[in-house]
Amino acid sequence: MKVYKNGHLAKTKVDGREPNVLTRTHHWLGRSAWAGDEYFNGTIAYVKFWHGVELQQLDVTELYAPHNKPHHFWDFRGCTAGEAVIDSTNGELMATPMNGPACGAHGISLDGNDEYVDIDGWEWDGTTSIEVYVKHDSIT
């Protein structure tokens, strides 16, 4: 796994672990599958997924070019509180706000206590690249 921050490689982890092929029942933004883990406190502007693609530094540098079309894209900028955001790439998968997060021009704001986003289940596996634009306030 490679983690980029502001377009630059920040960390690489190679442990051979890949997600199994399965349809997951929970896809959450802002919380973990484990009850004891902390919630994200901050704002998520958008999330994009690319299946079968491992982004390299050049790809990250050019991420905002229109030719890099993700397989899934949830844009939370300008969302409406309490309403699900539709995957704008395929129009099928919904990202539903849970426990009342606020929406605004910059995205969906999670309080770090119990708010998160629940994304519909779908099957994915193997090489996957994820771009998330966030403003991290803190983890509580």
Short mmCIF file of C-alpha atoms in Angstrom, two decimals:
data_model
loop_
_atom_site.label_atom_id
_atom_site.label_comp_id
_atom_site.label_asym_id
_atom_site.label_seq_id
_atom_site.Cartn_x
_atom_site.Cartn_y
_atom_site.Cartn_z
CA MET A 1 0.00 0.00 0.00
CA LYS A 2 1.25 3.47 -0.83
CA VAL A 3 0.00 6.56 0.99
CA TYR A 4 0.35 9.93 -0.71
CA LYS A 5 -0.09 13.25 1.06
CA ASN A 6 -0.53 16.40 -1.03
CA GLY A 7 0.59 14.50 -4.13
CA HIS A 8 3.83 13.14 -2.65
CA LEU A 9 4.60 9.61 -1.48
CA ALA A 10 4.43 9.69 2.33
CA LYS A 11 4.59 6.00 3.26
CA THR A 12 4.81 2.54 1.71
CA LYS A 13 3.70 -0.69 3.37
CA VAL A 14 4.41 -4.07 1.82
CA ASP A 15 2.98 -6.93 3.85
CA GLY A 16 1.38 -9.00 1.10
CA ARG A 17 -2.13 -8.43 2.38
CA GLU A 18 -4.86 -7.84 -0.18
CA PRO A 19 -8.60 -7.67 0.38
CA ASN A 20 -10.34 -10.98 -0.27
CA VAL A 21 -12.77 -11.27 -3.16
CA LEU A 22 -16.19 -10.88 -1.59
CA THR A 23 -19.15 -8.62 -1.35
CA ARG A 24 -18.66 -6.78 1.89
CA THR A 25 -21.67 -5.96 4.01
CA HIS A 26 -20.11 -2.76 5.39
CA HIS A 27 -18.19 -0.01 3.61
CA TRP A 28 -17.73 2.84 6.05
CA LEU A 29 -16.03 6.20 5.89
CA GLY A 30 -15.13 7.72 9.24
CA ARG A 31 -15.32 4.57 11.35
CA SER A 32 -13.76 1.13 11.65
CA ALA A 33 -15.29 -2.33 11.66
CA TRP A 34 -13.92 -2.75 15.19
CA ALA A 35 -15.99 -1.16 17.96
CA GLY A 36 -12.95 -0.09 20.01
CA ASP A 37 -11.39 1.97 17.20
CA GLU A 38 -11.67 5.75 17.06
CA TYR A 39 -13.93 7.71 14.72
CA PHE A 40 -12.61 10.23 12.17
CA ASN A 41 -13.12 13.88 13.15
CA GLY A 42 -12.96 16.14 10.10
CA THR A 43 -14.42 16.78 6.65
CA ILE A 44 -14.42 14.43 3.66
CA ALA A 45 -14.78 16.24 0.34
CA TYR A 46 -14.84 13.15 -1.89
CA VAL A 47 -13.79 9.52 -2.32
CA LYS A 48 -12.75 7.84 -5.60
CA PHE A 49 -11.98 4.12 -6.20
CA TRP A 50 -10.04 2.64 -9.12
CA HIS A 51 -10.21 -1.17 -9.48
CA GLY A 52 -7.29 -3.05 -11.01
CA VAL A 53 -5.10 0.05 -10.93
CA GLU A 54 -2.14 0.78 -8.70
CA LEU A 55 -1.36 4.47 -8.96
CA GLN A 56 2.28 5.47 -9.34
CA GLN A 57 3.78 8.86 -8.47
CA LEU A 58 3.14 10.18 -11.99
CA ASP A 59 -0.51 9.09 -11.73
CA VAL A 60 -0.88 10.84 -8.40
CA THR A 61 0.65 14.00 -9.85
CA GLU A 62 -1.88 13.90 -12.70
CA LEU A 63 -4.85 12.77 -10.59
CA TYR A 64 -6.91 15.78 -11.44
CA ALA A 65 -6.61 15.27 -15.19
CA PRO A 66 -9.97 14.22 -16.67
CA HIS A 67 -8.59 11.02 -18.28
CA ASN A 68 -8.25 9.26 -14.91
CA LYS A 69 -11.85 8.12 -14.51
CA PRO A 70 -12.48 6.19 -11.28
CA HIS A 71 -14.83 3.20 -11.01
CA HIS A 72 -16.66 4.78 -8.05
CA PHE A 73 -16.84 8.44 -7.03
CA TRP A 74 -18.79 9.95 -4.14
CA ASP A 75 -18.56 13.75 -4.07
CA PHE A 76 -19.73 15.08 -0.70
CA ARG A 77 -19.11 18.75 -1.56
CA GLY A 78 -22.49 20.46 -1.44
CA CYS A 79 -24.30 17.37 -0.13
CA THR A 80 -27.62 17.70 1.72
CA ALA A 81 -27.74 16.66 5.39
CA GLY A 82 -29.55 13.36 5.90
CA GLU A 83 -29.58 12.46 2.20
CA ALA A 84 -27.52 9.73 0.55
CA VAL A 85 -24.89 10.66 -2.04
CA ILE A 86 -25.07 8.64 -5.27
CA ASP A 87 -21.92 7.20 -6.87
CA SER A 88 -21.54 9.65 -9.77
CA THR A 89 -19.58 7.17 -11.91
CA ASN A 90 -22.10 4.34 -12.15
CA GLY A 91 -25.12 5.85 -10.36
CA GLU A 92 -25.90 2.71 -8.39
CA LEU A 93 -24.03 2.73 -5.07
CA MET A 94 -25.27 5.02 -2.30
CA ALA A 95 -23.19 6.60 0.50
CA THR A 96 -25.60 7.19 3.38
CA PRO A 97 -24.75 9.56 6.27
CA MET A 98 -25.24 7.89 9.66
CA ASN A 99 -25.99 9.62 13.00
CA GLY A 100 -26.43 13.14 11.59
CA PRO A 101 -23.17 14.46 10.08
CA ALA A 102 -23.33 18.01 8.71
CA CYS A 103 -23.03 18.79 5.00
CA GLY A 104 -21.56 21.89 3.43
CA ALA A 105 -19.73 23.33 0.46
CA HIS A 106 -16.48 21.62 1.53
CA GLY A 107 -17.95 18.16 2.11
CA ILE A 108 -19.47 16.03 4.85
CA SER A 109 -18.24 16.83 8.38
CA LEU A 110 -17.91 13.97 10.86
CA ASP A 111 -17.78 14.73 14.60
CA GLY A 112 -15.36 12.00 15.71
CA ASN A 113 -17.95 10.53 18.11
CA ASP A 114 -20.46 8.40 16.21
CA GLU A 115 -20.95 9.89 12.74
CA TYR A 116 -19.85 8.00 9.65
CA VAL A 117 -20.89 7.21 6.07
CA ASP A 118 -22.27 3.77 5.13
CA ILE A 119 -21.59 2.81 1.49
CA ASP A 120 -23.67 0.08 -0.20
CA GLY A 121 -21.97 -3.31 -0.53
CA TRP A 122 -20.28 -4.38 -3.75
CA GLU A 123 -17.70 -6.98 -4.78
CA TRP A 124 -14.12 -5.77 -5.17
CA ASP A 125 -10.69 -7.29 -4.72
CA GLY A 126 -7.05 -7.16 -5.71
CA THR A 127 -5.24 -4.04 -6.74
CA THR A 128 -7.29 -0.99 -5.85
CA SER A 129 -6.39 2.68 -5.62
CA ILE A 130 -8.35 5.07 -3.43
CA GLU A 131 -8.21 8.86 -3.44
CA VAL A 132 -9.79 10.63 -0.48
CA TYR A 133 -9.69 14.40 -0.03
CA VAL A 134 -10.04 15.19 3.67
CA LYS A 135 -9.43 17.88 6.25
CA HIS A 136 -8.43 16.04 9.40
CA ASP A 137 -9.41 17.81 12.63
CA SER A 138 -8.58 15.07 15.16
CA ILE A 139 -9.26 11.48 16.14
CA THR A 140 -11.28 10.97 19.31
#
